[in-house]
Coordinates of C-alpha atoms and ligand atoms in Angstrom, one line a residue:
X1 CA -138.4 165.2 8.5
X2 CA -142.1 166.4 9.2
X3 CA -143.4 167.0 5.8
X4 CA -144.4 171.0 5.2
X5 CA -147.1 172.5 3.4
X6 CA -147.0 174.7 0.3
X7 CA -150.3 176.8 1.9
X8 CA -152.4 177.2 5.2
X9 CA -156.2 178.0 5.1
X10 CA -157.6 179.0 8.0
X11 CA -161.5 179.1 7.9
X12 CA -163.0 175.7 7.3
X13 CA -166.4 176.4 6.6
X14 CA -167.8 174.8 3.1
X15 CA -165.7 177.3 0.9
X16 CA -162.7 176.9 2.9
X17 CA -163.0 173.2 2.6
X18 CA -163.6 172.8 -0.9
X19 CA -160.8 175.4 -1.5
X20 CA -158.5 172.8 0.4
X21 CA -159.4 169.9 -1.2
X22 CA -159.4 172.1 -5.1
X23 CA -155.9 172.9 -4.2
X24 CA -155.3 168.9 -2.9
X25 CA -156.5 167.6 -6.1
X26 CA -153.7 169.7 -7.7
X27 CA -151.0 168.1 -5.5
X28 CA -150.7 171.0 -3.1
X29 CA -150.0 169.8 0.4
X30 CA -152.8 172.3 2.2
X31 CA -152.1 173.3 6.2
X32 CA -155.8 173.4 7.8
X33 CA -157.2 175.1 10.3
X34 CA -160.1 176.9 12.2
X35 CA -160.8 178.7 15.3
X36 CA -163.0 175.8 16.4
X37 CA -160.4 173.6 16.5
X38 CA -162.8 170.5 16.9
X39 CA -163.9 171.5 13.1
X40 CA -160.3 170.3 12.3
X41 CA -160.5 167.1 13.1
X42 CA -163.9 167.0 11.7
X43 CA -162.6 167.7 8.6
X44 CA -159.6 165.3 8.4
X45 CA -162.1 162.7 9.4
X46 CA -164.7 163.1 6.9
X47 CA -164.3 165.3 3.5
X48 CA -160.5 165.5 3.8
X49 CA -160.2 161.9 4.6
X50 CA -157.0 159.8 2.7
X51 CA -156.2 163.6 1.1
X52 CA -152.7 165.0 1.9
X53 CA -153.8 167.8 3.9
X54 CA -152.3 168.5 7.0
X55 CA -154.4 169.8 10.4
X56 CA -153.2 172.6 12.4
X57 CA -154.9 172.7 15.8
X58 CA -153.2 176.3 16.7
X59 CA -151.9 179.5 14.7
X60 CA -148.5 178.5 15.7
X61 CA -148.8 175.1 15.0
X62 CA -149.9 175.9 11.1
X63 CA -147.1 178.7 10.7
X64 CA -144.6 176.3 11.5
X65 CA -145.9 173.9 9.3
X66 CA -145.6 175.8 6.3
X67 CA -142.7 176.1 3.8
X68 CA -140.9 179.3 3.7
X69 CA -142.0 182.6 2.8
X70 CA -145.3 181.2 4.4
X71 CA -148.9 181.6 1.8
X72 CA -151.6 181.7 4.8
X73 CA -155.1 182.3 2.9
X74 CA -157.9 183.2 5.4
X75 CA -161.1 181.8 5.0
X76 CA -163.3 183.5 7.3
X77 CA -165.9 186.2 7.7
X78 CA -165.2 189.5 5.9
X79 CA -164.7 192.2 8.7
X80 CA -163.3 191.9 11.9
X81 CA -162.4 188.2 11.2
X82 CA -160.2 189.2 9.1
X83 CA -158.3 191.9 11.3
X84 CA -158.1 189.2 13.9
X85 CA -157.0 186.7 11.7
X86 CA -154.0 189.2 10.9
X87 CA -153.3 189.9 14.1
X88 CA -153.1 186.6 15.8
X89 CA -151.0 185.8 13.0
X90 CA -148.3 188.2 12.5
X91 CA -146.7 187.8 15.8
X92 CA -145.5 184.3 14.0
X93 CA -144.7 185.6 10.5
X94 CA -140.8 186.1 9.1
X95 CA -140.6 189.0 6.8
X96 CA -141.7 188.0 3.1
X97 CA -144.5 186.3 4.5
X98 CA -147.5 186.4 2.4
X99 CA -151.5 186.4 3.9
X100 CA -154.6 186.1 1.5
X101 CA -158.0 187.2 2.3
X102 CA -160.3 185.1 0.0
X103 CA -163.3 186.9 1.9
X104 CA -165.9 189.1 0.5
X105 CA -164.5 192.2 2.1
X106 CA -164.9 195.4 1.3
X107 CA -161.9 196.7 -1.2
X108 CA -161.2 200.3 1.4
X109 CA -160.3 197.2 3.8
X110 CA -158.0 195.7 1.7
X111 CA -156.5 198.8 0.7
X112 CA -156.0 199.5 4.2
X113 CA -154.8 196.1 5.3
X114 CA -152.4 195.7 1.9
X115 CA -150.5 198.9 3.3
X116 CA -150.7 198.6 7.0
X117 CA -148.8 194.7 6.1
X118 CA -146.1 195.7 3.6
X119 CA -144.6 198.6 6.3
X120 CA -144.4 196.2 8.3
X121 CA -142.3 193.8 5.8
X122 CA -145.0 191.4 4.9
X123 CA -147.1 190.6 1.7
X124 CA -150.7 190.8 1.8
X125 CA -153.6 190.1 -1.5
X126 CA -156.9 190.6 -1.0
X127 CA -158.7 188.1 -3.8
X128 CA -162.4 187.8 -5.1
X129 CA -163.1 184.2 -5.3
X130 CA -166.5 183.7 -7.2
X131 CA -169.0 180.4 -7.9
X132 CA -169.8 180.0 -4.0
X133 CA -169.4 176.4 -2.9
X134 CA -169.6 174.5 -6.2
X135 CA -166.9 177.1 -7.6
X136 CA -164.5 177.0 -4.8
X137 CA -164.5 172.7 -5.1
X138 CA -164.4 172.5 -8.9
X139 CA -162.5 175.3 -9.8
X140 CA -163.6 179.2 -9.4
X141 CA -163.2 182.4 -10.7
X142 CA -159.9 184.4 -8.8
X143 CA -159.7 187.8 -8.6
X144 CA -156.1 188.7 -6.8
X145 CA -154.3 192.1 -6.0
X146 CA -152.7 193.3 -3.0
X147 CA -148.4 193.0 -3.3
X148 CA -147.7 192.8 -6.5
X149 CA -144.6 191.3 -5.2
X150 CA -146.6 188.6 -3.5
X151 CA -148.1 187.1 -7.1
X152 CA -145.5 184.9 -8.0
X153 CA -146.0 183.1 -4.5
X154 CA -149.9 181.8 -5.7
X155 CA -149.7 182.4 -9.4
X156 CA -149.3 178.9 -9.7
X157 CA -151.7 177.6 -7.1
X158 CA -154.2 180.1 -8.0
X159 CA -154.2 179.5 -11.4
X160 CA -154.2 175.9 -11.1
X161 CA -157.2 175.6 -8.6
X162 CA -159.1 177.9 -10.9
X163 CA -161.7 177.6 -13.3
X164 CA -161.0 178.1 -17.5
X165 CA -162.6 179.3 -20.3
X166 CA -163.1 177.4 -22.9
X167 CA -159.7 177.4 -24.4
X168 CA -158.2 176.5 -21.9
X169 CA -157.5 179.7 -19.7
X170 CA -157.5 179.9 -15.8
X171 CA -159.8 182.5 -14.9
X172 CA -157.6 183.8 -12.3
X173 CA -155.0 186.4 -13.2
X174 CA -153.2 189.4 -11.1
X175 CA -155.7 192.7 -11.0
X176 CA -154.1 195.4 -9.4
X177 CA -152.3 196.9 -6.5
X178 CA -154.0 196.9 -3.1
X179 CA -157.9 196.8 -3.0
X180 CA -158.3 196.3 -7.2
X181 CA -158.6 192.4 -6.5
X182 CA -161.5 192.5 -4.4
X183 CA -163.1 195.8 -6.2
X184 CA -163.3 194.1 -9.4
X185 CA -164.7 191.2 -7.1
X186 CA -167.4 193.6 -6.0
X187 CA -168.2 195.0 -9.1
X188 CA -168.6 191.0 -10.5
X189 CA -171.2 190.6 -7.5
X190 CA -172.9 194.3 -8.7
X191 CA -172.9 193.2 -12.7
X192 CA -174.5 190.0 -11.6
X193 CA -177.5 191.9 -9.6
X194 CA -178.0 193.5 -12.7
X195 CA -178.1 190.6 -15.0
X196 CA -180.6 188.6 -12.2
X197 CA -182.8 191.6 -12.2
X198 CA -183.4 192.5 -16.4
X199 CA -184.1 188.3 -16.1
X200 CA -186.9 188.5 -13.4
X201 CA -188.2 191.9 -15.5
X202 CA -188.7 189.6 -18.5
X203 CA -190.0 187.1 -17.0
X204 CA -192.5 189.5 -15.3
X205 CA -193.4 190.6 -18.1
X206 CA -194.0 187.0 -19.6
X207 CA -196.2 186.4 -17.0
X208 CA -198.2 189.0 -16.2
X209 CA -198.3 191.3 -19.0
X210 CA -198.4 188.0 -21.6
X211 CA -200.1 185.5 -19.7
X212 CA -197.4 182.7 -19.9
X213 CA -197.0 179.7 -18.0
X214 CA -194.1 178.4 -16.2
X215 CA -193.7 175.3 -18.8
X216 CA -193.8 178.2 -21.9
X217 CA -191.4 180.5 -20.1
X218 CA -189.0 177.7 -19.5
X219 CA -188.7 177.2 -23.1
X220 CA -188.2 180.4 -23.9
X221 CA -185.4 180.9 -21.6
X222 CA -184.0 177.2 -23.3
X223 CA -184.3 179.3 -26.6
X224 CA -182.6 182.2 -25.4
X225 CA -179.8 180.4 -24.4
X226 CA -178.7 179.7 -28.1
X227 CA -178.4 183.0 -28.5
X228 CA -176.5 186.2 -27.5
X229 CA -177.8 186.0 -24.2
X230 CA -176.1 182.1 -24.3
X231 CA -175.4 182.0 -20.0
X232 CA -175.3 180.4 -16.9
X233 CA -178.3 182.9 -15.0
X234 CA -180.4 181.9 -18.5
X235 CA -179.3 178.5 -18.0
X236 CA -180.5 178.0 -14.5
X237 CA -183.4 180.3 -15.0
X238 CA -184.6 178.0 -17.5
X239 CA -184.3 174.9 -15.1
X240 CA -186.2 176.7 -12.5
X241 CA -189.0 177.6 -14.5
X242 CA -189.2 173.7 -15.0
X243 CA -189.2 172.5 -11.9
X244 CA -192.3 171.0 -10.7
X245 CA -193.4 170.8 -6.2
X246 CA -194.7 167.4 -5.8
X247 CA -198.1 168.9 -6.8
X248 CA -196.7 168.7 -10.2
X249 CA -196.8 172.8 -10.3
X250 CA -194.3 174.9 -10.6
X251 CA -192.4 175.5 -7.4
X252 CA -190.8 179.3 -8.5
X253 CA -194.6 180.4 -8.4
X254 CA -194.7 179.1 -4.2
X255 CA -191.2 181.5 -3.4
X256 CA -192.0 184.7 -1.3
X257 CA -191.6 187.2 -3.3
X258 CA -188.9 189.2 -1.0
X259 CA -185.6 189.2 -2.2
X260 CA -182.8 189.5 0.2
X261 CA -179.2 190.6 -0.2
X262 CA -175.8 190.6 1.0
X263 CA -174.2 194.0 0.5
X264 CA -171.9 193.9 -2.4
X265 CA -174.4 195.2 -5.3
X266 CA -175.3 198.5 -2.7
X267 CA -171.3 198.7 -2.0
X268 CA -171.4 199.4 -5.6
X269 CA -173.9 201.5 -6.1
X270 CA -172.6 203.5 -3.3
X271 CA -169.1 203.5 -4.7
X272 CA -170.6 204.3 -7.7
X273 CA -171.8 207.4 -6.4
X274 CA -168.8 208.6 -4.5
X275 CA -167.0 208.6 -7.8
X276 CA -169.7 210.1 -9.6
X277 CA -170.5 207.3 -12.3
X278 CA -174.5 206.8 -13.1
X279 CA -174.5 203.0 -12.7
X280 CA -178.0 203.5 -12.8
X281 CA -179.0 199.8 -14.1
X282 CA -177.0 197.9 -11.0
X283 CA -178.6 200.8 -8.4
X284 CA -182.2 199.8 -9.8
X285 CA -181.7 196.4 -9.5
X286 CA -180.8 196.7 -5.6
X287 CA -183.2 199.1 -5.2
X288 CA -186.0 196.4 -6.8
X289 CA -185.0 194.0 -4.5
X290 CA -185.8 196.7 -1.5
X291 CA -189.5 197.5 -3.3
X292 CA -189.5 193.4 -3.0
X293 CA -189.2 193.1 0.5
X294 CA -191.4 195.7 1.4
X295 CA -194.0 192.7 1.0
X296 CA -196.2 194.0 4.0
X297 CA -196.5 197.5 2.4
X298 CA -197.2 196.4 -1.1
X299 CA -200.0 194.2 -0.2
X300 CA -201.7 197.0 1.5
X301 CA -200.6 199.2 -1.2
X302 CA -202.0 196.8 -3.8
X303 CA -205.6 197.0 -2.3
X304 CA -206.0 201.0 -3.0
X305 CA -203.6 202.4 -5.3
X306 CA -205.2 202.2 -8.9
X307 CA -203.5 201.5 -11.9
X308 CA -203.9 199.4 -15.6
X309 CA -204.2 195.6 -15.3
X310 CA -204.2 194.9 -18.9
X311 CA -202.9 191.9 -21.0
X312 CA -200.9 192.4 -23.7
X313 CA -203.0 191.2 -27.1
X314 CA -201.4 190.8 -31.0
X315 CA -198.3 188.0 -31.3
X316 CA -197.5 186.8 -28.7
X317 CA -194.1 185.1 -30.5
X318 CA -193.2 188.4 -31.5
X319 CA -193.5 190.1 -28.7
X320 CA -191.5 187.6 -26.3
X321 CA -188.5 188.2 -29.1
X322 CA -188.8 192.5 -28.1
X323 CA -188.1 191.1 -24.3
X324 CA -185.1 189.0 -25.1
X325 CA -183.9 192.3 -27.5
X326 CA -184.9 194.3 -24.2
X327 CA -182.8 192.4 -22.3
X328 CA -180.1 191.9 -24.5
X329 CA -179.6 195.8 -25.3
X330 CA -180.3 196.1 -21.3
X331 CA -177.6 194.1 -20.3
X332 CA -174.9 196.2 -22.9
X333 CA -175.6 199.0 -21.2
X334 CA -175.4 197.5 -17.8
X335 CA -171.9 196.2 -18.1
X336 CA -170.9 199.3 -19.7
X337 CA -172.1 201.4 -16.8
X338 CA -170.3 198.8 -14.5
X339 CA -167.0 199.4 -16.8
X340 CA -167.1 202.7 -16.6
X341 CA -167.5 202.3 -12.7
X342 CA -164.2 200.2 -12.9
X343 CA -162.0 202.8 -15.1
X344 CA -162.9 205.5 -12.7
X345 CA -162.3 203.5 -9.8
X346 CA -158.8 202.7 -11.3
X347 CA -158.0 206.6 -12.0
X348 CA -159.4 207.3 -8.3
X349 CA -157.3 204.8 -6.2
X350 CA -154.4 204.7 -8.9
X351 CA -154.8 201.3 -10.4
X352 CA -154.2 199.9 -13.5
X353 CA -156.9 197.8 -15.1
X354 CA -157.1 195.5 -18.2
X355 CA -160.7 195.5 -18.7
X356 CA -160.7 192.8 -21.5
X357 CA -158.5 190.4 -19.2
X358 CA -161.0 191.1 -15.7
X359 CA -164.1 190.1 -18.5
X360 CA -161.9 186.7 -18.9
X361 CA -161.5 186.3 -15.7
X362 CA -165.7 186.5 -15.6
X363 CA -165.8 183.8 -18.1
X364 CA -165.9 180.2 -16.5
X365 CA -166.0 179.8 -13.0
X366 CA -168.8 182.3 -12.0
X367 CA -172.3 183.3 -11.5
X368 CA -172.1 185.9 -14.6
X369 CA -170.5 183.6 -16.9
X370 CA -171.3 184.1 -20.6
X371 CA -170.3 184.0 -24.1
X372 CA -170.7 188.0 -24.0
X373 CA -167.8 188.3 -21.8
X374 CA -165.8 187.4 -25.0
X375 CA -167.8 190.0 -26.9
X376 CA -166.7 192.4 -23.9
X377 CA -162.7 191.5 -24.6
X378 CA -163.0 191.4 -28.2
X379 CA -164.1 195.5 -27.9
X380 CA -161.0 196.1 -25.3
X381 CA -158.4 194.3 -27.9
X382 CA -160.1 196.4 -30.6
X383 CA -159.7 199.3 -28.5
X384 CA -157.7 199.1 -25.0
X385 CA -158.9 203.1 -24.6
X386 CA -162.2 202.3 -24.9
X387 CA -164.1 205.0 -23.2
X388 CA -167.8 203.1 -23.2
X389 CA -168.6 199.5 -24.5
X390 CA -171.7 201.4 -26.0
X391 CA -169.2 202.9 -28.4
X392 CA -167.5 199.6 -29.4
X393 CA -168.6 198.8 -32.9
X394 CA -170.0 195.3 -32.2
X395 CA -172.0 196.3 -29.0
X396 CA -173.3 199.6 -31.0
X397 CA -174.8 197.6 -34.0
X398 CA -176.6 195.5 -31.5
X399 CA -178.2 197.9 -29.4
X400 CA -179.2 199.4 -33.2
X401 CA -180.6 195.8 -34.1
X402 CA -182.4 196.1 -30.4
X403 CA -183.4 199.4 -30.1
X404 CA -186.9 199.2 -31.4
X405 CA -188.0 196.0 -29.6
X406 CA -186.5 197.7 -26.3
X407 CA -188.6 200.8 -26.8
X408 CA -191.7 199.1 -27.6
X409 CA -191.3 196.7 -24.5
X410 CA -190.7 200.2 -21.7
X411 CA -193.7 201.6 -23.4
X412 CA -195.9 198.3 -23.6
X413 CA -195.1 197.8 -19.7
X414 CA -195.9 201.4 -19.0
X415 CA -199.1 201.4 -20.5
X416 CA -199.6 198.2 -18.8
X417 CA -198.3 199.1 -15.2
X418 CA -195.9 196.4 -15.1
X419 CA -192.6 198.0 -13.5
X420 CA -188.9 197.8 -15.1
X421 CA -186.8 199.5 -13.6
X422 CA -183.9 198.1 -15.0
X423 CA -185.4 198.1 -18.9
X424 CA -186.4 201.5 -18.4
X425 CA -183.6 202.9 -16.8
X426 CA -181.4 201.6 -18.7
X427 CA -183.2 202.9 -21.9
X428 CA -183.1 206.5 -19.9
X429 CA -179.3 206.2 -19.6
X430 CA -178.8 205.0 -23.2
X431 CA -180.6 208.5 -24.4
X432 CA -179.1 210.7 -22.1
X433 CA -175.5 209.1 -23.0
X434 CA -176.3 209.8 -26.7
X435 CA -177.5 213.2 -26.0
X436 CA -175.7 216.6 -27.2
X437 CA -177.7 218.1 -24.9
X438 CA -179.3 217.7 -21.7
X439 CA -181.3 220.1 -19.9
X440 CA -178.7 220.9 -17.0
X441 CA -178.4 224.4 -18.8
X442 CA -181.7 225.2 -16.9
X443 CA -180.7 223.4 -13.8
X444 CA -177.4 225.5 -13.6
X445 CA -179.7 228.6 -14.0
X446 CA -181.6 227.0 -10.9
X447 CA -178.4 226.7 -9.0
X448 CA -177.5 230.0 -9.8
X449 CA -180.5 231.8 -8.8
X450 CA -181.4 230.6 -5.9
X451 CA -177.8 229.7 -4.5
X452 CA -175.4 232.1 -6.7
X453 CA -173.8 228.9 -8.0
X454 CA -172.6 230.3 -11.1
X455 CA -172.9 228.9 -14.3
X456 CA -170.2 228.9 -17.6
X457 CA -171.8 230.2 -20.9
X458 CA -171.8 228.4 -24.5
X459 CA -170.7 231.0 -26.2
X460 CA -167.7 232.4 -24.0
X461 CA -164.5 230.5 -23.3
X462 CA -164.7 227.3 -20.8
X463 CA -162.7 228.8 -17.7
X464 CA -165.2 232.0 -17.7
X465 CA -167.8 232.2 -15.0
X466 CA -171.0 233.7 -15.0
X467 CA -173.3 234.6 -12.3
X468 CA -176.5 236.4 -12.7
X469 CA -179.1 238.7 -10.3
X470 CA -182.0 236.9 -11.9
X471 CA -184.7 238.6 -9.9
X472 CA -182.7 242.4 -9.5
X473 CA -183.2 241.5 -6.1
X474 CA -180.2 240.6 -3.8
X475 CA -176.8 240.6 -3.8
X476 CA -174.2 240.5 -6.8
X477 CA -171.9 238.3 -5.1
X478 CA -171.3 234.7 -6.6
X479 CA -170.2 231.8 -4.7
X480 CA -166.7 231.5 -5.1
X481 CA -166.0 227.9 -6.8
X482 CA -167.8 226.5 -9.9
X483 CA -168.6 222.7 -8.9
X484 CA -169.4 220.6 -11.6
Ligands
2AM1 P1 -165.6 179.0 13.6 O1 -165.9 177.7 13.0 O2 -164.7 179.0 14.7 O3 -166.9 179.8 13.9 C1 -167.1 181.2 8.6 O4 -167.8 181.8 9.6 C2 -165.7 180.9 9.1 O5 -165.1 182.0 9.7 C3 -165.6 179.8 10.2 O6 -164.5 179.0 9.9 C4 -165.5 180.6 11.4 O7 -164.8 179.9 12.5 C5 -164.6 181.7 11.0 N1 -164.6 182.9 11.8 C6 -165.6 183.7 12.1 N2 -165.2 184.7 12.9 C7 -163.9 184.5 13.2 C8 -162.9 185.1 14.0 N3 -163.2 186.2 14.7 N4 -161.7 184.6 14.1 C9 -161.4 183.5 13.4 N5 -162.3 182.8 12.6 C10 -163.5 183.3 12.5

């Protein structure tokens, strides 16, 4: 009998591939297949050459291939591959069937695929799958949801192709119904905009406001690594500040300054709006990288607008240690802005989240892998409720042990005219969070003179409205609904 495969992929481009051969190494017999058929053969020729995998040279060809209830993980762009994956495919399908998205779509689509494929009997997940090429061959971070009935289909392929932590556990676990898999997949992408940005502010800082060199800043970053900040963006930041052109200088000092982007941090940011969560950090950071491109504009700009050019003088030591406290109290408040994203999103589109178990799945595996992810489940196991890391006893102490150096570092770069967006907005957010009050008493009184938008009163019970003829002047009528 014609041996059958435990799973089809259908997308052979590199992370498709080095998902196949991941899930070959683990003794899977993998189905493959691509729209370009020729790519098939390709493939079986070259990288997938004296595996086990099995090519499919037409949709019907890798269904019936496939042991039964089928796993068919698509591969391919996020958008309307992915409908057209679906559709070409479920003419084929037996009910029970399962299909994967392993793309970077957006998590509405998955919410609306999940459902539109259970009515119709099938299983669908939609699952982040994070450390791009190298990730996908050697094991990466999984993020699944969809079907919860459709879990115990891949748990065991998953979670064997996956990468660990350090003890020892895959970094791929169930997240949620529908769209939660590849939401928490976004909000990984978002976190990690953040954590790339407060890096490039400090080593802006470094350079221009300190005067280091590439060679200085590399050990620096080396040292930081041993610390709290111990991860893999400090890791590689440190190798690039060493790198050398073959002019023997340093080649991160030759890269246009225009940073691009794909779309998930400003899905995030947008998400994070709709639901009314100031994710303020992640928002800078993709807002930095449109200043950056704006590269025409600011040279212009750079030739009239006037502004301090100063050097930072006193220790030099001592002030590199305030940037890495910056950072570090930066970066708290980022992924707590980015958590509290999540638990809204899970009230909004009814999920259920374990917020220590999606910072383990962060752990190994991925771009924002860190020791602090551990930090981040030890507050949730102290406290599943948790309403803000910032209030977690661990993370609080910190940001106390930070809070000077951070301070002096937003004021230092002020005075200086070096911009940080992220350092400063996130200081912004940390004293508004801890504030009593805010002065949106005024800005209700603004709303309610000029729009009759009615304001509630301190002293006077919570469900009372008020509305006020400020000026004596117009109408006594309020508007009829009190929007907070
Ligand atoms: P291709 O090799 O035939 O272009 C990344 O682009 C992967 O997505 C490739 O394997 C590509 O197939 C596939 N892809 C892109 N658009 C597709 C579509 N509309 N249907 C099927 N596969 C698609």
């Amino acid at each position: 009998m014609e041996k059958k495969g435990d799973i089809a992929v259908i997308g052979l481009a590199v992370m498709g591939q080095n998902l196949i051969l991941n899930m070959n190494d683990h003794g899977y017999t993998v189905v493959a297949h691509n729209r370009t058929v020729s790519k098939v053969d390709e493939f079986l020729d070259n990288a997938a050459k004296g595996t086990k995998v099995i090519g499919a040279h037409s949709i019907e060809e890798t269904v019936g291939l496939l042991k039964m209830p089928r796993k068919i993980m698509l591969m391919v762009k996020a958008g309307e591959a992915v409908d057209q994956g679906i559709e070409k495919l479920l003419p084929h399908l037996s009910p029970g069937d399962c299909i994967i998205d392993g793309g970077n779509s957006h998590f509405t689509d998955t919410i609306r695929r999940t459902t539109c494929l259970e009515e119709k009997g099938f299983l669908y997940i939609g699952t982040g799958v994070s450390g791009g090429e190298e990730g996908a061959r050697r094991g990466p971070s999984m993020m699944p949801g969809g079907s919860p009935r459709a879990w115990p289909l891949v748990k065991d392929i998953f979670r064997a192709i996956a990468a660990r932590t350090p003890d020892g556990v895959p970094c791929c676990d169930w997240v949620g119904d529908n769209g939660a898999g590849h939401y928490v997949k976004m909000a990984h992408n978002a976190i990690e905009y953040g954590d790339m940005q407060i890096i490039c502010e400090a080593y802006h800082l470094m350079k221009q406001g300190l005067g280091l060199t590439s060679r200085r800043m590399h050990a620096v970053f080396s040292r930081w690594n041993k610390t709290e900040l111990d991860s893999y963006l400090i890791e590689i930041t440190a190798d690039i500040l060493a790198y050398r052109d073959d002019d023997g200088k340093a080649l991160v000092e030759k890269i246009l300054d225009k940073a691009g982007q794909k779309g998930t941090g400003k899905w995030f940011s947008v998400n994070s709006l709709d639901l009314g969560i100031p994710v303020t950090l992640i928002a800078e950071a993709v807002y930095a990288r449109c200043l950056s491109a704006l590269k025409d504009e600011r040279v212009a700009a750079a030739k009239v607008l006037a502004g301090p050019h100063a050097k930072i003088t006193g220790d030099a030591a001592a002030f590199v240690e305030d940037i890495r406290r910056a950072l570090l109290a930066s970066k708290i408040v980022s992924y707590a802005q980015g958590f509290m994203c999540m638990r809204e999103a899970a009230r909004e589109y009814h999920w259920t989240l374990d917020y220590g178990n999606i910072a383990m799945l962060w752990r190994s595996g991925c771009i924002i892998r860190s020791v602090f992810l551990e930090r981040i489940k030890a507050a949730y196991d102290r406290n599943p409720g948790l309403s803000s890391l910032l209030l977690d006893d661990y993370f609080r102490a910190l940001i106390d042990k930070c809070q000077k150096s951070w301070r002096r570092v937003v004021m230092t770069a002020v005075r200086m005219g070096v911009p940080l967006p992220a350092f400063s907005s996130a200081l912004a957010f940390y004293d508004g969070y801890r504030s009593e009050k805010l002065p949106a008493n005024l800005l209700q009184a603004q709303r309610d003179y000029f729009g009759a938008h009615t304001y509630r009163r301190l002293d006077a019970p919570a469900d009372k409205i008020f509305h006020t003829n400020w000026t004596g002047r117009g109408g006594e009528v309020a508007s009829g609904t009190y929007t907070v």
